[in-house]
GROMACS .gro file of C-alpha atoms in nm:
model
  359
    1UNK     CA    1   1.193  -6.320  -6.800
    2UNK     CA    2   1.201  -6.028  -6.561
    3UNK     CA    3   1.151  -5.671  -6.677
    4UNK     CA    4   1.485  -5.586  -6.520
    5UNK     CA    5   1.662  -5.807  -6.774
    6UNK     CA    6   1.439  -5.792  -7.080
    7UNK     CA    7   1.261  -5.457  -7.108
    8UNK     CA    8   1.412  -5.318  -7.429
    9UNK     CA    9   1.219  -4.992  -7.388
   10UNK     CA   10   1.409  -4.905  -7.072
   11UNK     CA   11   1.674  -4.633  -7.117
   12UNK     CA   12   2.033  -4.760  -7.136
   13UNK     CA   13   2.223  -4.758  -6.809
   14UNK     CA   14   2.528  -4.537  -6.782
   15UNK     CA   15   2.854  -4.716  -6.855
   16UNK     CA   16   3.056  -4.807  -6.548
   17UNK     CA   17   3.357  -4.580  -6.496
   18UNK     CA   18   3.701  -4.717  -6.573
   19UNK     CA   19   3.794  -4.681  -6.206
   20UNK     CA   20   3.569  -4.726  -5.900
   21UNK     CA   21   3.425  -4.396  -5.783
   22UNK     CA   22   3.431  -4.443  -5.408
   23UNK     CA   23   3.413  -4.068  -5.360
   24UNK     CA   24   3.073  -4.061  -5.524
   25UNK     CA   25   2.956  -4.376  -5.342
   26UNK     CA   26   3.051  -4.222  -5.008
   27UNK     CA   27   2.892  -3.888  -5.097
   28UNK     CA   28   2.562  -4.055  -5.188
   29UNK     CA   29   2.557  -4.251  -4.861
   30UNK     CA   30   2.645  -3.938  -4.661
   31UNK     CA   31   2.369  -3.749  -4.839
   32UNK     CA   32   2.119  -4.025  -4.757
   33UNK     CA   33   2.212  -4.010  -4.388
   34UNK     CA   34   2.212  -3.630  -4.391
   35UNK     CA   35   1.861  -3.620  -4.540
   36UNK     CA   36   1.740  -3.870  -4.282
   37UNK     CA   37   1.883  -3.667  -3.993
   38UNK     CA   38   1.736  -3.348  -4.142
   39UNK     CA   39   1.396  -3.514  -4.132
   40UNK     CA   40   1.446  -3.622  -3.770
   41UNK     CA   41   1.537  -3.264  -3.675
   42UNK     CA   42   1.242  -3.111  -3.865
   43UNK     CA   43   0.980  -3.338  -3.718
   44UNK     CA   44   1.116  -3.468  -3.386
   45UNK     CA   45   0.933  -3.681  -3.133
   46UNK     CA   46   1.031  -3.408  -2.884
   47UNK     CA   47   1.218  -3.079  -2.893
   48UNK     CA   48   1.506  -3.236  -2.698
   49UNK     CA   49   1.609  -3.441  -3.003
   50UNK     CA   50   1.731  -3.179  -3.258
   51UNK     CA   51   2.033  -3.088  -3.040
   52UNK     CA   52   2.122  -3.458  -3.025
   53UNK     CA   53   2.097  -3.473  -3.403
   54UNK     CA   54   2.363  -3.200  -3.413
   55UNK     CA   55   2.589  -3.404  -3.183
   56UNK     CA   56   2.538  -3.710  -3.400
   57UNK     CA   57   2.618  -3.523  -3.722
   58UNK     CA   58   2.950  -3.417  -3.575
   59UNK     CA   59   3.021  -3.769  -3.450
   60UNK     CA   60   2.975  -3.936  -3.791
   61UNK     CA   61   3.139  -3.662  -3.998
   62UNK     CA   62   3.498  -3.786  -3.972
   63UNK     CA   63   3.436  -4.160  -3.999
   64UNK     CA   64   3.596  -4.382  -4.262
   65UNK     CA   65   3.256  -4.470  -4.414
   66UNK     CA   66   3.409  -4.803  -4.510
   67UNK     CA   67   3.090  -4.997  -4.436
   68UNK     CA   68   2.880  -4.822  -4.703
   69UNK     CA   69   3.167  -4.870  -4.949
   70UNK     CA   70   3.181  -5.243  -4.870
   71UNK     CA   71   2.804  -5.267  -4.908
   72UNK     CA   72   2.842  -5.095  -5.247
   73UNK     CA   73   3.113  -5.348  -5.349
   74UNK     CA   74   2.890  -5.641  -5.252
   75UNK     CA   75   2.609  -5.487  -5.456
   76UNK     CA   76   2.839  -5.464  -5.759
   77UNK     CA   77   2.963  -5.821  -5.706
   78UNK     CA   78   2.604  -5.947  -5.741
   79UNK     CA   79   2.555  -5.747  -6.061
   80UNK     CA   80   2.389  -5.443  -5.905
   81UNK     CA   81   2.369  -5.124  -6.111
   82UNK     CA   82   2.686  -4.915  -6.057
   83UNK     CA   83   2.461  -4.609  -6.053
   84UNK     CA   84   2.328  -4.730  -5.718
   85UNK     CA   85   1.975  -4.746  -5.588
   86UNK     CA   86   1.858  -4.837  -5.240
   87UNK     CA   87   2.210  -4.962  -5.159
   88UNK     CA   88   2.323  -4.609  -5.063
   89UNK     CA   89   2.050  -4.575  -4.801
   90UNK     CA   90   2.123  -4.925  -4.668
   91UNK     CA   91   2.491  -4.829  -4.646
   92UNK     CA   92   2.394  -4.518  -4.449
   93UNK     CA   93   2.196  -4.739  -4.209
   94UNK     CA   94   2.508  -4.954  -4.159
   95UNK     CA   95   2.709  -4.643  -4.077
   96UNK     CA   96   2.447  -4.543  -3.820
   97UNK     CA   97   2.462  -4.892  -3.668
   98UNK     CA   98   2.841  -4.856  -3.651
   99UNK     CA   99   2.792  -4.527  -3.465
  100UNK     CA  100   2.573  -4.711  -3.213
  101UNK     CA  101   2.848  -4.969  -3.157
  102UNK     CA  102   3.121  -4.705  -3.124
  103UNK     CA  103   2.920  -4.492  -2.883
  104UNK     CA  104   2.837  -4.784  -2.656
  105UNK     CA  105   3.198  -4.905  -2.667
  106UNK     CA  106   3.303  -4.563  -2.539
  107UNK     CA  107   3.053  -4.544  -2.252
  108UNK     CA  108   3.316  -4.577  -1.977
  109UNK     CA  109   3.619  -4.405  -2.125
  110UNK     CA  110   3.540  -4.037  -2.064
  111UNK     CA  111   3.558  -3.961  -2.436
  112UNK     CA  112   3.512  -3.623  -2.599
  113UNK     CA  113   3.151  -3.722  -2.663
  114UNK     CA  114   3.097  -3.744  -2.286
  115UNK     CA  115   3.242  -3.398  -2.243
  116UNK     CA  116   3.022  -3.248  -2.514
  117UNK     CA  117   2.709  -3.397  -2.363
  118UNK     CA  118   2.812  -3.295  -2.010
  119UNK     CA  119   2.822  -2.937  -2.141
  120UNK     CA  120   2.449  -2.963  -2.212
  121UNK     CA  121   2.368  -3.030  -1.847
  122UNK     CA  122   2.171  -2.740  -1.702
  123UNK     CA  123   2.334  -2.707  -1.363
  124UNK     CA  124   2.658  -2.633  -1.182
  125UNK     CA  125   2.723  -2.969  -1.016
  126UNK     CA  126   3.018  -3.128  -1.203
  127UNK     CA  127   2.946  -3.473  -1.059
  128UNK     CA  128   2.583  -3.457  -1.168
  129UNK     CA  129   2.690  -3.336  -1.512
  130UNK     CA  130   2.922  -3.637  -1.546
  131UNK     CA  131   2.640  -3.876  -1.450
  132UNK     CA  132   2.409  -3.705  -1.697
  133UNK     CA  133   2.669  -3.741  -1.975
  134UNK     CA  134   2.728  -4.112  -1.903
  135UNK     CA  135   2.355  -4.183  -1.923
  136UNK     CA  136   2.305  -3.955  -2.224
  137UNK     CA  137   2.580  -4.137  -2.417
  138UNK     CA  138   2.396  -4.466  -2.369
  139UNK     CA  139   2.071  -4.312  -2.490
  140UNK     CA  140   2.243  -4.153  -2.790
  141UNK     CA  141   2.380  -4.496  -2.884
  142UNK     CA  142   2.032  -4.646  -2.845
  143UNK     CA  143   1.894  -4.370  -3.067
  144UNK     CA  144   2.146  -4.462  -3.338
  145UNK     CA  145   2.032  -4.824  -3.324
  146UNK     CA  146   1.664  -4.729  -3.348
  147UNK     CA  147   1.727  -4.486  -3.633
  148UNK     CA  148   1.945  -4.738  -3.818
  149UNK     CA  149   1.639  -4.965  -3.827
  150UNK     CA  150   1.415  -4.683  -3.942
  151UNK     CA  151   1.660  -4.582  -4.214
  152UNK     CA  152   1.678  -4.940  -4.340
  153UNK     CA  153   1.302  -4.992  -4.334
  154UNK     CA  154   1.242  -4.669  -4.526
  155UNK     CA  155   1.508  -4.740  -4.790
  156UNK     CA  156   1.251  -4.854  -5.045
  157UNK     CA  157   1.329  -5.225  -5.013
  158UNK     CA  158   1.074  -5.485  -5.113
  159UNK     CA  159   0.975  -5.781  -4.900
  160UNK     CA  160   1.212  -6.011  -5.088
  161UNK     CA  161   1.498  -5.765  -5.037
  162UNK     CA  162   1.436  -5.752  -4.663
  163UNK     CA  163   1.402  -6.130  -4.643
  164UNK     CA  164   1.743  -6.178  -4.806
  165UNK     CA  165   1.917  -5.909  -4.601
  166UNK     CA  166   1.767  -5.987  -4.260
  167UNK     CA  167   1.970  -6.302  -4.167
  168UNK     CA  168   2.300  -6.128  -4.242
  169UNK     CA  169   2.194  -5.815  -4.056
  170UNK     CA  170   2.087  -6.012  -3.749
  171UNK     CA  171   2.411  -6.212  -3.749
  172UNK     CA  172   2.617  -5.892  -3.770
  173UNK     CA  173   2.439  -5.736  -3.474
  174UNK     CA  174   2.478  -6.040  -3.252
  175UNK     CA  175   2.845  -6.070  -3.345
  176UNK     CA  176   2.918  -5.707  -3.260
  177UNK     CA  177   2.767  -5.740  -2.913
  178UNK     CA  178   2.951  -6.069  -2.850
  179UNK     CA  179   3.276  -5.905  -2.956
  180UNK     CA  180   3.220  -5.609  -2.726
  181UNK     CA  181   3.159  -5.850  -2.438
  182UNK     CA  182   3.492  -6.019  -2.512
  183UNK     CA  183   3.654  -5.676  -2.532
  184UNK     CA  184   3.541  -5.613  -2.176
  185UNK     CA  185   3.720  -5.929  -2.061
  186UNK     CA  186   3.383  -6.097  -2.015
  187UNK     CA  187   3.527  -6.444  -2.071
  188UNK     CA  188   3.816  -6.559  -1.854
  189UNK     CA  189   4.098  -6.716  -2.050
  190UNK     CA  190   4.469  -6.772  -2.018
  191UNK     CA  191   4.505  -6.722  -2.393
  192UNK     CA  192   4.462  -6.345  -2.428
  193UNK     CA  193   4.571  -6.362  -2.792
  194UNK     CA  194   4.286  -6.600  -2.877
  195UNK     CA  195   4.035  -6.369  -2.710
  196UNK     CA  196   4.178  -6.066  -2.890
  197UNK     CA  197   4.148  -6.238  -3.227
  198UNK     CA  198   3.789  -6.345  -3.156
  199UNK     CA  199   3.691  -5.994  -3.046
  200UNK     CA  200   3.855  -5.845  -3.356
  201UNK     CA  201   3.672  -6.083  -3.590
  202UNK     CA  202   3.335  -6.031  -3.425
  203UNK     CA  203   3.343  -5.662  -3.344
  204UNK     CA  204   3.545  -5.519  -3.629
  205UNK     CA  205   3.631  -5.745  -3.920
  206UNK     CA  206   3.281  -5.885  -3.960
  207UNK     CA  207   3.081  -5.566  -3.915
  208UNK     CA  208   3.326  -5.351  -4.112
  209UNK     CA  209   3.382  -5.557  -4.427
  210UNK     CA  210   3.243  -5.912  -4.440
  211UNK     CA  211   2.882  -5.849  -4.334
  212UNK     CA  212   2.835  -5.520  -4.526
  213UNK     CA  213   2.965  -5.699  -4.839
  214UNK     CA  214   2.713  -5.976  -4.783
  215UNK     CA  215   2.430  -5.731  -4.723
  216UNK     CA  216   2.506  -5.549  -5.048
  217UNK     CA  217   2.533  -5.879  -5.236
  218UNK     CA  218   2.207  -6.010  -5.087
  219UNK     CA  219   2.035  -5.683  -5.172
  220UNK     CA  220   2.125  -5.731  -5.541
  221UNK     CA  221   2.007  -6.092  -5.538
  222UNK     CA  222   2.338  -6.269  -5.477
  223UNK     CA  223   2.310  -6.636  -5.384
  224UNK     CA  224   2.482  -6.854  -5.123
  225UNK     CA  225   2.799  -6.903  -5.330
  226UNK     CA  226   2.853  -6.529  -5.356
  227UNK     CA  227   2.787  -6.480  -4.984
  228UNK     CA  228   3.052  -6.742  -4.911
  229UNK     CA  229   3.291  -6.557  -5.140
  230UNK     CA  230   3.220  -6.239  -4.942
  231UNK     CA  231   3.353  -6.425  -4.637
  232UNK     CA  232   3.660  -6.561  -4.819
  233UNK     CA  233   3.749  -6.213  -4.942
  234UNK     CA  234   3.598  -5.992  -4.673
  235UNK     CA  235   3.706  -6.162  -4.352
  236UNK     CA  236   4.083  -6.136  -4.409
  237UNK     CA  237   4.039  -5.785  -4.544
  238UNK     CA  238   3.840  -5.684  -4.235
  239UNK     CA  239   4.108  -5.832  -4.012
  240UNK     CA  240   4.377  -5.639  -4.200
  241UNK     CA  241   4.178  -5.318  -4.165
  242UNK     CA  242   4.140  -5.355  -3.789
  243UNK     CA  243   4.503  -5.459  -3.739
  244UNK     CA  244   4.608  -5.144  -3.924
  245UNK     CA  245   4.367  -4.940  -3.713
  246UNK     CA  246   4.521  -5.084  -3.396
  247UNK     CA  247   4.870  -4.989  -3.514
  248UNK     CA  248   4.755  -4.637  -3.596
  249UNK     CA  249   4.590  -4.614  -3.255
  250UNK     CA  250   4.934  -4.647  -3.094
  251UNK     CA  251   5.187  -4.529  -3.355
  252UNK     CA  252   4.977  -4.303  -3.580
  253UNK     CA  253   5.008  -3.931  -3.642
  254UNK     CA  254   4.708  -3.757  -3.480
  255UNK     CA  255   4.735  -3.482  -3.741
  256UNK     CA  256   4.668  -3.743  -4.010
  257UNK     CA  257   4.435  -3.984  -3.835
  258UNK     CA  258   4.241  -3.725  -3.635
  259UNK     CA  259   4.264  -3.954  -3.331
  260UNK     CA  260   4.472  -3.952  -3.015
  261UNK     CA  261   4.753  -4.206  -2.985
  262UNK     CA  262   4.691  -4.222  -2.611
  263UNK     CA  263   4.327  -4.333  -2.604
  264UNK     CA  264   4.375  -4.704  -2.680
  265UNK     CA  265   4.662  -4.729  -2.431
  266UNK     CA  266   4.470  -4.541  -2.160
  267UNK     CA  267   4.169  -4.769  -2.210
  268UNK     CA  268   4.387  -5.079  -2.190
  269UNK     CA  269   4.235  -5.190  -2.519
  270UNK     CA  270   4.284  -5.565  -2.564
  271UNK     CA  271   4.413  -5.563  -2.921
  272UNK     CA  272   4.602  -5.834  -3.107
  273UNK     CA  273   4.897  -5.593  -3.102
  274UNK     CA  274   4.901  -5.579  -2.722
  275UNK     CA  275   4.831  -5.953  -2.685
  276UNK     CA  276   5.131  -6.031  -2.906
  277UNK     CA  277   5.338  -5.785  -2.705
  278UNK     CA  278   5.237  -5.955  -2.379
  279UNK     CA  279   5.310  -6.301  -2.514
  280UNK     CA  280   5.661  -6.199  -2.627
  281UNK     CA  281   5.749  -5.973  -2.333
  282UNK     CA  282   6.013  -6.049  -2.070
  283UNK     CA  283   5.911  -6.033  -1.700
  284UNK     CA  284   6.029  -5.674  -1.658
  285UNK     CA  285   5.844  -5.567  -1.970
  286UNK     CA  286   5.528  -5.740  -1.849
  287UNK     CA  287   5.548  -5.548  -1.524
  288UNK     CA  288   5.567  -5.223  -1.719
  289UNK     CA  289   5.265  -5.327  -1.926
  290UNK     CA  290   5.070  -5.410  -1.608
  291UNK     CA  291   5.153  -5.066  -1.468
  292UNK     CA  292   5.095  -4.847  -1.771
  293UNK     CA  293   4.851  -5.021  -2.007
  294UNK     CA  294   4.504  -4.915  -1.897
  295UNK     CA  295   4.622  -4.622  -1.682
  296UNK     CA  296   4.358  -4.350  -1.745
  297UNK     CA  297   4.618  -4.084  -1.654
  298UNK     CA  298   4.883  -4.217  -1.894
  299UNK     CA  299   5.096  -3.937  -2.037
  300UNK     CA  300   5.328  -3.905  -2.335
  301UNK     CA  301   5.630  -4.038  -2.144
  302UNK     CA  302   5.448  -4.351  -2.031
  303UNK     CA  303   5.307  -4.404  -2.379
  304UNK     CA  304   5.657  -4.376  -2.526
  305UNK     CA  305   5.777  -4.648  -2.285
  306UNK     CA  306   5.491  -4.875  -2.390
  307UNK     CA  307   5.564  -4.815  -2.759
  308UNK     CA  308   5.926  -4.904  -2.693
  309UNK     CA  309   5.822  -5.238  -2.541
  310UNK     CA  310   5.586  -5.309  -2.832
  311UNK     CA  311   5.867  -5.244  -3.079
  312UNK     CA  312   6.134  -5.432  -2.882
  313UNK     CA  313   5.921  -5.747  -2.861
  314UNK     CA  314   5.873  -5.743  -3.238
  315UNK     CA  315   5.494  -5.717  -3.202
  316UNK     CA  316   5.473  -5.406  -3.420
  317UNK     CA  317   5.659  -5.580  -3.703
  318UNK     CA  318   5.456  -5.900  -3.657
  319UNK     CA  319   5.127  -5.712  -3.693
  320UNK     CA  320   5.259  -5.544  -4.006
  321UNK     CA  321   5.332  -5.887  -4.151
  322UNK     CA  322   4.984  -6.009  -4.054
  323UNK     CA  323   4.830  -5.714  -4.240
  324UNK     CA  324   5.026  -5.799  -4.555
  325UNK     CA  325   4.933  -6.168  -4.531
  326UNK     CA  326   4.562  -6.089  -4.487
  327UNK     CA  327   4.571  -5.847  -4.782
  328UNK     CA  328   4.729  -6.117  -5.002
  329UNK     CA  329   4.460  -6.363  -4.892
  330UNK     CA  330   4.184  -6.119  -4.989
  331UNK     CA  331   4.345  -6.050  -5.326
  332UNK     CA  332   4.382  -6.424  -5.395
  333UNK     CA  333   4.010  -6.472  -5.328
  334UNK     CA  334   3.936  -6.183  -5.563
  335UNK     CA  335   4.161  -6.326  -5.835
  336UNK     CA  336   3.983  -6.663  -5.817
  337UNK     CA  337   3.631  -6.515  -5.839
  338UNK     CA  338   3.419  -6.456  -6.147
  339UNK     CA  339   3.285  -6.106  -6.087
  340UNK     CA  340   3.154  -5.826  -6.308
  341UNK     CA  341   3.432  -5.591  -6.415
  342UNK     CA  342   3.309  -5.295  -6.203
  343UNK     CA  343   3.304  -5.518  -5.894
  344UNK     CA  344   3.651  -5.656  -5.962
  345UNK     CA  345   3.797  -5.305  -5.993
  346UNK     CA  346   3.611  -5.181  -5.685
  347UNK     CA  347   3.714  -5.478  -5.469
  348UNK     CA  348   4.079  -5.439  -5.570
  349UNK     CA  349   4.067  -5.071  -5.477
  350UNK     CA  350   3.896  -5.160  -5.149
  351UNK     CA  351   4.197  -5.372  -5.048
  352UNK     CA  352   4.427  -5.076  -5.106
  353UNK     CA  353   4.196  -4.838  -4.923
  354UNK     CA  354   4.151  -5.062  -4.620
  355UNK     CA  355   4.512  -5.171  -4.572
  356UNK     CA  356   4.737  -4.890  -4.696
  357UNK     CA  357   4.645  -4.616  -4.451
  358UNK     CA  358   4.961  -4.453  -4.326
  359UNK     CA  359   5.055  -4.318  -3.984
   0.00000   0.00000   0.00000
């Protein structure tokens, strides 16, 4: 029998709290990432890197940190100690990988990150500064990917831990890149709704909820049955999360979300929301979508006209119903599972957290 289960001389573990402490779980993951970035700034490969560490700190500060929380829930589902362990550092590595994906997804959109990096160009040529920023954004994303690996490999995992986690991690990475390719319109199709769903599942739902759950479960020794449960529960929850995010990206309150409600429309983001709108739109409405959706100069008036079309077609309401249906599916999977009490409470709270964000 393993020491982990049988060593009576070991001190008793703290009792799990009555309610999941996501605030603490997030704080521990943030601290792990902060300590890692501190180390990169103290002992850099070159003096050019500490300023990039500062940019990266600012970039990750306002994230949802849902991926470390999902990793924590998977850990609990497999019987991991609620007090934590290496799972916090692994969760921080997942957040850094997410930053890589976000940064590369934003390479062409002239985001605020581009503007901040352009300000670091030492010259007066605006065109050269813009080229510098575009290239620097790519390198910053690459740096996140490299450091995500380093953070994972220095998390104190044993060989067995890494062997269990590696297949899920590799699958997640491939899926994210495939989803981003679909997001670019890299596969021609007449069924834009099908492509939008596939991109959502690959780029967002999987890497946000399903795969982090599986990584946490694998880390705590969870077997194939539990990993399949992570899919049954995590995939619909991840879809609900992204559908809600897409709604907030168009109808949200920037004061609450911290994000512009113009960015997704200016980018012409191929969301399920917009695919449903296109499918339901009349010819005149489709012409308006062709003109305004994806216009980099789109203003408030044009955005209001697009929102009106989305609402008139019933797409906004339909996405709301999809979110509710996916949340019910996740809760049904949770109800049917035999999980430790801390995991059951945490996974129920995760559904609320991921799907009940308000505009």
